[in-house]
CSV table of C-alpha atoms in Angstrom, one decimal:
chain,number,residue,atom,x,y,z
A,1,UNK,CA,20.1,95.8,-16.7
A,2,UNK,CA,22.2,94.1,-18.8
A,3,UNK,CA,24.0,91.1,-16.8
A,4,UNK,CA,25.6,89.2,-19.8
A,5,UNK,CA,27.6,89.6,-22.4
A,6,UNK,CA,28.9,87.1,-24.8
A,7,UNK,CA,30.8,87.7,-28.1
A,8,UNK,CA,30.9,85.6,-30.8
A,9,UNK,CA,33.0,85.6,-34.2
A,10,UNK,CA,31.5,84.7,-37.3
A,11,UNK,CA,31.8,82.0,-38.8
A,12,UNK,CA,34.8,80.2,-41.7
A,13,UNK,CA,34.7,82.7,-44.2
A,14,UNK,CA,34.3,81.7,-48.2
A,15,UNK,CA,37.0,83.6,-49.6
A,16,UNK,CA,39.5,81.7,-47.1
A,17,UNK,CA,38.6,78.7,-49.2
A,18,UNK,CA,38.6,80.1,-52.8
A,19,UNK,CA,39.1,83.1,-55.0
A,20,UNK,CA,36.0,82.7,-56.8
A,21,UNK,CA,33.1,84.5,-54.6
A,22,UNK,CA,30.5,87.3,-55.4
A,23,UNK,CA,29.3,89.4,-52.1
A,24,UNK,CA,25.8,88.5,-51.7
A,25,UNK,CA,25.4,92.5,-50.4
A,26,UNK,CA,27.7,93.8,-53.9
A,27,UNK,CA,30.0,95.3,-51.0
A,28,UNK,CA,33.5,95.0,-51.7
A,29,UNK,CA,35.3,92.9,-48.7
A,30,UNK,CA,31.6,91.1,-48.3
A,31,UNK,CA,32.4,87.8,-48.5
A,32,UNK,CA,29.5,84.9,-47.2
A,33,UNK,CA,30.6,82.0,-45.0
A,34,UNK,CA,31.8,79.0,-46.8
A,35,UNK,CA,30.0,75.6,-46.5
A,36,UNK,CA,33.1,74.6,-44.0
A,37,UNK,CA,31.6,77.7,-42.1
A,38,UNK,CA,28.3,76.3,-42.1
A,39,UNK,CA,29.7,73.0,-40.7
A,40,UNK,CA,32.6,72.7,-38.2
A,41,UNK,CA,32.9,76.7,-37.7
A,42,UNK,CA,29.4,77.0,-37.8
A,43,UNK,CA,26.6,79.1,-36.7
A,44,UNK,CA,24.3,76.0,-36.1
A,45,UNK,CA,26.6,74.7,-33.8
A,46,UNK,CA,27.0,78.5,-32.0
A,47,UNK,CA,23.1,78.0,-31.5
A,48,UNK,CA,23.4,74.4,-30.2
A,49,UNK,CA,25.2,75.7,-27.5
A,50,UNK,CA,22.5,78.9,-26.9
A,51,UNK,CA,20.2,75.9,-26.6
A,52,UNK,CA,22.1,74.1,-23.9
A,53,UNK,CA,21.6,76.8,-21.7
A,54,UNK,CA,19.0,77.5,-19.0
A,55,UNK,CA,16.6,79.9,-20.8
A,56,UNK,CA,17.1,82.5,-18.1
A,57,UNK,CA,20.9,82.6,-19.7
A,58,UNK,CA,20.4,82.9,-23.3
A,59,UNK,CA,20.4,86.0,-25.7
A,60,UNK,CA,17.5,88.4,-25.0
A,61,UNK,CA,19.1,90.6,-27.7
A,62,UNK,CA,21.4,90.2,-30.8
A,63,UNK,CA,23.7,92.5,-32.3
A,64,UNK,CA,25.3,91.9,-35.4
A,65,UNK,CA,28.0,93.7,-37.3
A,66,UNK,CA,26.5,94.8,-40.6
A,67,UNK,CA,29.0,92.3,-42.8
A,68,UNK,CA,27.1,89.5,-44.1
A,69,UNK,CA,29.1,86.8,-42.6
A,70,UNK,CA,27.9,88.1,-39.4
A,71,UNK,CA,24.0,88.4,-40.1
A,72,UNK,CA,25.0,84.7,-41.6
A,73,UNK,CA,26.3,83.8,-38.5
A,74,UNK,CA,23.6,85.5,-35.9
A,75,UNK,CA,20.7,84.6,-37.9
A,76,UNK,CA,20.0,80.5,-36.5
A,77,UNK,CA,20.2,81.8,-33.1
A,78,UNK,CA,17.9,84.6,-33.9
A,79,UNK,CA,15.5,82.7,-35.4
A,80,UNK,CA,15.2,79.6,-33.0
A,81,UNK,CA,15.4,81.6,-29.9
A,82,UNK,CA,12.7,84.2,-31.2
A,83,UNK,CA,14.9,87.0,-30.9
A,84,UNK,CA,15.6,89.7,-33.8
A,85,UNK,CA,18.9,91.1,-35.2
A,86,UNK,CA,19.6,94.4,-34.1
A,87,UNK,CA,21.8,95.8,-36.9
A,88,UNK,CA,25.3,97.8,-34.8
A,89,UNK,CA,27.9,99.1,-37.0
A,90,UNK,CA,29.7,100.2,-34.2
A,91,UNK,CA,31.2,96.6,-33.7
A,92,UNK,CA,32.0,96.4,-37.7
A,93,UNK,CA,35.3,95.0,-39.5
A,94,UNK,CA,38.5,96.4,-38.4
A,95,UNK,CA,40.9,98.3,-41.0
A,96,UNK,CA,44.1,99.7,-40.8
A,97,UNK,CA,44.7,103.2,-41.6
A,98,UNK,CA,43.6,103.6,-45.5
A,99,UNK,CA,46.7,103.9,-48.1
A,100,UNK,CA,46.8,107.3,-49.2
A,101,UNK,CA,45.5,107.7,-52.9
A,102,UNK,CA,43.8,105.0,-52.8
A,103,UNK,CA,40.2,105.8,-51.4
A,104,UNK,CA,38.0,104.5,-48.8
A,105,UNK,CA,37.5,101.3,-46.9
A,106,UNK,CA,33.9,100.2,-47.5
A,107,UNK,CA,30.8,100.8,-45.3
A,108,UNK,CA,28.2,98.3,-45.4
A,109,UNK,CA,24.4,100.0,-45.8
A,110,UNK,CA,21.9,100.2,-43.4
A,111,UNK,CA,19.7,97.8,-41.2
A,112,UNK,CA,16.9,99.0,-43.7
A,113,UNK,CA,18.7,97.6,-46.5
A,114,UNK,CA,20.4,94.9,-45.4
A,115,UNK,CA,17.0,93.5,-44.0
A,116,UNK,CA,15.9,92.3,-47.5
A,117,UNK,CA,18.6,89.7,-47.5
A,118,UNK,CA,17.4,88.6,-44.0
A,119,UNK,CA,13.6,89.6,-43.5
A,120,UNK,CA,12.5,87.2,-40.9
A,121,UNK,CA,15.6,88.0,-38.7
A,122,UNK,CA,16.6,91.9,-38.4
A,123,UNK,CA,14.9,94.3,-37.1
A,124,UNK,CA,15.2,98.0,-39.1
A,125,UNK,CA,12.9,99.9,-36.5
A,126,UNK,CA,13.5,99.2,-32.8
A,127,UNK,CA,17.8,100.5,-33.1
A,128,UNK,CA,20.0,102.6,-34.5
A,129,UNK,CA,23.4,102.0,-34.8
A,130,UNK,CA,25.1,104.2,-32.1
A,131,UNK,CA,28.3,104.5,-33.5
A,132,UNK,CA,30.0,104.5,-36.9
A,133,UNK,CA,33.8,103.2,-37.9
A,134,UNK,CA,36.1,105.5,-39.6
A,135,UNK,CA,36.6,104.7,-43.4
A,136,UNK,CA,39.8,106.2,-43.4
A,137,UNK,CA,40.8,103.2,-41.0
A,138,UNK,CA,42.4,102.6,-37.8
A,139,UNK,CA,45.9,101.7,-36.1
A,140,UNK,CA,46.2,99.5,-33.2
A,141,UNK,CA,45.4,101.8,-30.5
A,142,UNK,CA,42.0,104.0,-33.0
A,143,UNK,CA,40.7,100.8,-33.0
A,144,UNK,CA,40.9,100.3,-29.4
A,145,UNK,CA,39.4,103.8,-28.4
A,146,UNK,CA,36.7,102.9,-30.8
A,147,UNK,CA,35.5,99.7,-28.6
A,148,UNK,CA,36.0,101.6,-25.7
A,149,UNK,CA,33.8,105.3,-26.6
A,150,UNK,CA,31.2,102.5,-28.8
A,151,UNK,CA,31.0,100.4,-25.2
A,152,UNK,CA,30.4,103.5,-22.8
A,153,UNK,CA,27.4,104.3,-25.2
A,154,UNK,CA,25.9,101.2,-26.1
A,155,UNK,CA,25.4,99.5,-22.7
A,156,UNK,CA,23.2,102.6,-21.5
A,157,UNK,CA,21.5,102.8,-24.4
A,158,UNK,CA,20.2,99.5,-24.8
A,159,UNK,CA,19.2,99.5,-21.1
A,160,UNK,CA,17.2,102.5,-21.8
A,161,UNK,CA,15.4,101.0,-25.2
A,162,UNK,CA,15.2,97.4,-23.7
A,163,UNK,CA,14.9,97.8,-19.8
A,164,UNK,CA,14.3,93.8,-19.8
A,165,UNK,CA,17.1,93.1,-21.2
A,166,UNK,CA,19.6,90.9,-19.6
A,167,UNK,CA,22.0,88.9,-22.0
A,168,UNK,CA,23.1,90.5,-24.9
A,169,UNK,CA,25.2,88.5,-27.7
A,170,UNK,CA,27.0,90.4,-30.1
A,171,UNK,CA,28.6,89.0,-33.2
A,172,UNK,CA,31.4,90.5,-34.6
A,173,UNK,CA,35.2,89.7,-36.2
A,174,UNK,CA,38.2,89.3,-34.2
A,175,UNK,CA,39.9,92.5,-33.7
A,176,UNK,CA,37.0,94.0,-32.9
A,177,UNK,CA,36.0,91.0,-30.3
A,178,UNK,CA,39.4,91.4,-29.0
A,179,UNK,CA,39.1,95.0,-28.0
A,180,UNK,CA,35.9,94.6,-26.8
A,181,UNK,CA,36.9,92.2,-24.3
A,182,UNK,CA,39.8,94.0,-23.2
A,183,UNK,CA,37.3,97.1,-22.8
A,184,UNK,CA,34.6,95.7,-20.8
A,185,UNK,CA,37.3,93.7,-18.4
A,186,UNK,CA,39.6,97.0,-18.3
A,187,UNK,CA,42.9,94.9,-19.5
A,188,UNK,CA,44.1,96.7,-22.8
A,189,UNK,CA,46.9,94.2,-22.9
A,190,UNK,CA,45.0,91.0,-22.2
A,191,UNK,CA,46.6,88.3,-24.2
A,192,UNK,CA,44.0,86.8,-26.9
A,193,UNK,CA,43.5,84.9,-30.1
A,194,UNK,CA,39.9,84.6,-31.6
A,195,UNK,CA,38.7,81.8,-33.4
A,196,UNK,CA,36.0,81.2,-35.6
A,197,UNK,CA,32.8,80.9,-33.7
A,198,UNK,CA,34.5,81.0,-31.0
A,199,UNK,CA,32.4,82.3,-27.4
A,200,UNK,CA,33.2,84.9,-24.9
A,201,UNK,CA,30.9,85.1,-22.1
A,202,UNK,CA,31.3,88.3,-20.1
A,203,UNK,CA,29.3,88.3,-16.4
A,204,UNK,CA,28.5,91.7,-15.3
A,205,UNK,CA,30.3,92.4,-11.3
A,206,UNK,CA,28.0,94.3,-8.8
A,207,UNK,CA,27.7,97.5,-9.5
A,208,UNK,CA,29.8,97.1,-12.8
A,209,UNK,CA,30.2,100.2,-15.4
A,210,UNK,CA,30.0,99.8,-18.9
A,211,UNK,CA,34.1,99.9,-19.3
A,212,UNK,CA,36.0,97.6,-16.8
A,213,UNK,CA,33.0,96.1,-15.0
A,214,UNK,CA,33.1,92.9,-16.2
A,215,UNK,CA,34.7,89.8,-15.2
A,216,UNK,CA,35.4,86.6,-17.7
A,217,UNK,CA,33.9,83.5,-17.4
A,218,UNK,CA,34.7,82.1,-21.3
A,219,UNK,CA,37.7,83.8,-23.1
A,220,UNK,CA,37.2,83.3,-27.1
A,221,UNK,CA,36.6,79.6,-26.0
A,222,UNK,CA,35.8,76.9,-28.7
A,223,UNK,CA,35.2,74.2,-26.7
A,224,UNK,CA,31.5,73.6,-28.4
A,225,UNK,CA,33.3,73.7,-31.9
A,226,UNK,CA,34.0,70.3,-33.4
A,227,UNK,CA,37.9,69.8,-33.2
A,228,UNK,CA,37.8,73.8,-31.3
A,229,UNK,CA,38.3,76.6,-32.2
A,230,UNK,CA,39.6,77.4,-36.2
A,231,UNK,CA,41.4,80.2,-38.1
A,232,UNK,CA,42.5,82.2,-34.8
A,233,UNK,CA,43.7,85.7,-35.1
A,234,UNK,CA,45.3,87.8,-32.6
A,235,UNK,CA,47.2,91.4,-32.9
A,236,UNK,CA,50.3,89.6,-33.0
A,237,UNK,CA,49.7,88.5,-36.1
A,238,UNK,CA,49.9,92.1,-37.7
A,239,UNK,CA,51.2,94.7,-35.8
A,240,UNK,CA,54.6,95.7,-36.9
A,241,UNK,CA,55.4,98.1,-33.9
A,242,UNK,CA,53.8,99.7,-31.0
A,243,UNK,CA,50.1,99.8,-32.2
A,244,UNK,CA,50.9,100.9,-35.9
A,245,UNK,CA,50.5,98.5,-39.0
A,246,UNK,CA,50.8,98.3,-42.9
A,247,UNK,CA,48.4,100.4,-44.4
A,248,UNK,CA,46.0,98.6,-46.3
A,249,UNK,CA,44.3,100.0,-49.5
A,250,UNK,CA,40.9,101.7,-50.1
A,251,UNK,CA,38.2,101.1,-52.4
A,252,UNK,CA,38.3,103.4,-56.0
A,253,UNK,CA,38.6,106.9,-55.9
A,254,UNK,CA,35.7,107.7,-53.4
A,255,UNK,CA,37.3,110.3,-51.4
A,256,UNK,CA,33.8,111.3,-49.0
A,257,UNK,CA,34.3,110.1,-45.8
A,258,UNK,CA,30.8,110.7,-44.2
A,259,UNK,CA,30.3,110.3,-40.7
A,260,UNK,CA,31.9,109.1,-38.1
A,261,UNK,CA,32.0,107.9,-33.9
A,262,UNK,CA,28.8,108.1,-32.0
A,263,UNK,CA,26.1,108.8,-33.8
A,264,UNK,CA,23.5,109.5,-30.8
A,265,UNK,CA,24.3,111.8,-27.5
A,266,UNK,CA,25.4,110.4,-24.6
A,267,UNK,CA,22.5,112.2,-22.1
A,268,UNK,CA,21.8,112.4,-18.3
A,269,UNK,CA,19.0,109.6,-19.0
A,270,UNK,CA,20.6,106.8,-20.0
């Protein structure tokens, strides 16, 4: 059973620094981590802190949004503590609702394919992703409901497919960090701004459920980050009113959504 949660943000992103980038993946919206984010935000430092701890409290599992600043981030843990990338698009980017006209946001491709720009550290076979983002975006509250419905399905599953399983990290961006946390501690309101790097550490309560079971023991802390935590974000910083924000623009004139939510059935048995 899963007993630990912690929830990371990548790291300093390159196209905060400059203009001039190229998406390792070709995805539009791709960007890499800049050197700064390989240095004071960086994932080196996120495992230095894994390594500080007991062995009984570090990641037995990693899942990483499928963004490349993510796998970026998750890979030095992954490889130093032996454990592989599990590839969850369920904990993807956040969007706001797509500008009519305009197209689609981007979805980034499959574990499969993103494993040949990180062979030694995801693993294509042993998951699935459970759940998929709209590409037609979300407002305040979508995005929300997503974290909740992607939550209620994940934690059963991966305690079905890895019954050892006890810590799980999952490395993701800030909105989506943010209404994870309020998820699995059942506070839709809590108050929080998420830093690069940064660490939530999330400690299962007896008998806990998968949505409000959870109790906080690190809030988007950056305490292990040189000078703390950098480049916070919070909902504040974009919501206009009640839950709704400016529309943001797709990508071209692809107007095929695909799917969508949870991509596996919630059954009896897990």
């Amino acid at each position: 059973m899963i007993e630990t949660i912690y929830l990371a943000r990548h790291g300093f992103r390159l196209n905060w620094v400059n203009n001039i980038w190229k998406s390792p993946t070709g995805l539009p919206r791709d960007p890499p981590l800049a050197a700064y984010g390989e240095a004071r935000a960086s994932p080196w430092i996120l495992l230095a802190y894994f390594l500080s701890l007991p062995e009984a409290q570090r990641p037995t599992a990693i899942f990483s949004s499928p963004y490349y600043r993510c796998l970026q981030t998750s890979q030095p843990t992954s490889e130093a503590l032996g454990v592989p990338i599990y590839v969850e698009h369920g904990i993807s980017e956040w969007y706001s609702p797509v500008l009519p006209g305009t197209g689609l946001h981007p979805r980034p491709a499959p574990a499969a394919t993103l494993r040949a720009f990180f062979p030694d550290a995801i693993d294509a076979n042993a998951w699935t992703s459970v759940w998929l983002p709209p590409r037609t975006g979300e407002d305040v509250a979508a995005v929300h409901a997503r974290a909740a419905g992607f939550l209620d399905l994940f934690v059963p599953t991966v305690e079905h497919a890895f019954p050892d399983c006890t810590h799980v990290l999952l490395v993701s961006h800030a909105a989506t960090v943010i209404t994870l946390t309020r998820a699995l501690v059942g506070d839709p309101t809590l108050p929080l701004r998420v830093g690069c790097c940064s660490l939530t550490e999330l400690a299962r309560v007896p008998g806990g459920s998968p949505l409000g079971g959870w109790e906080a023991r690190r809030l988007t802390d950056g305490t292990h980050l040189e000078g703390g935590a950098s480049r916070e974000w919070g909902f504040e910083d974009i919501e206009i009113a009640r839950g709704k924000v400016v529309e943001d623009p797709g990508e071209g004139d692809e107007l095929e959504e695909g799917p969508s939510g949870p991509q596996i059935p919630r059954t009896s048995n897990l």
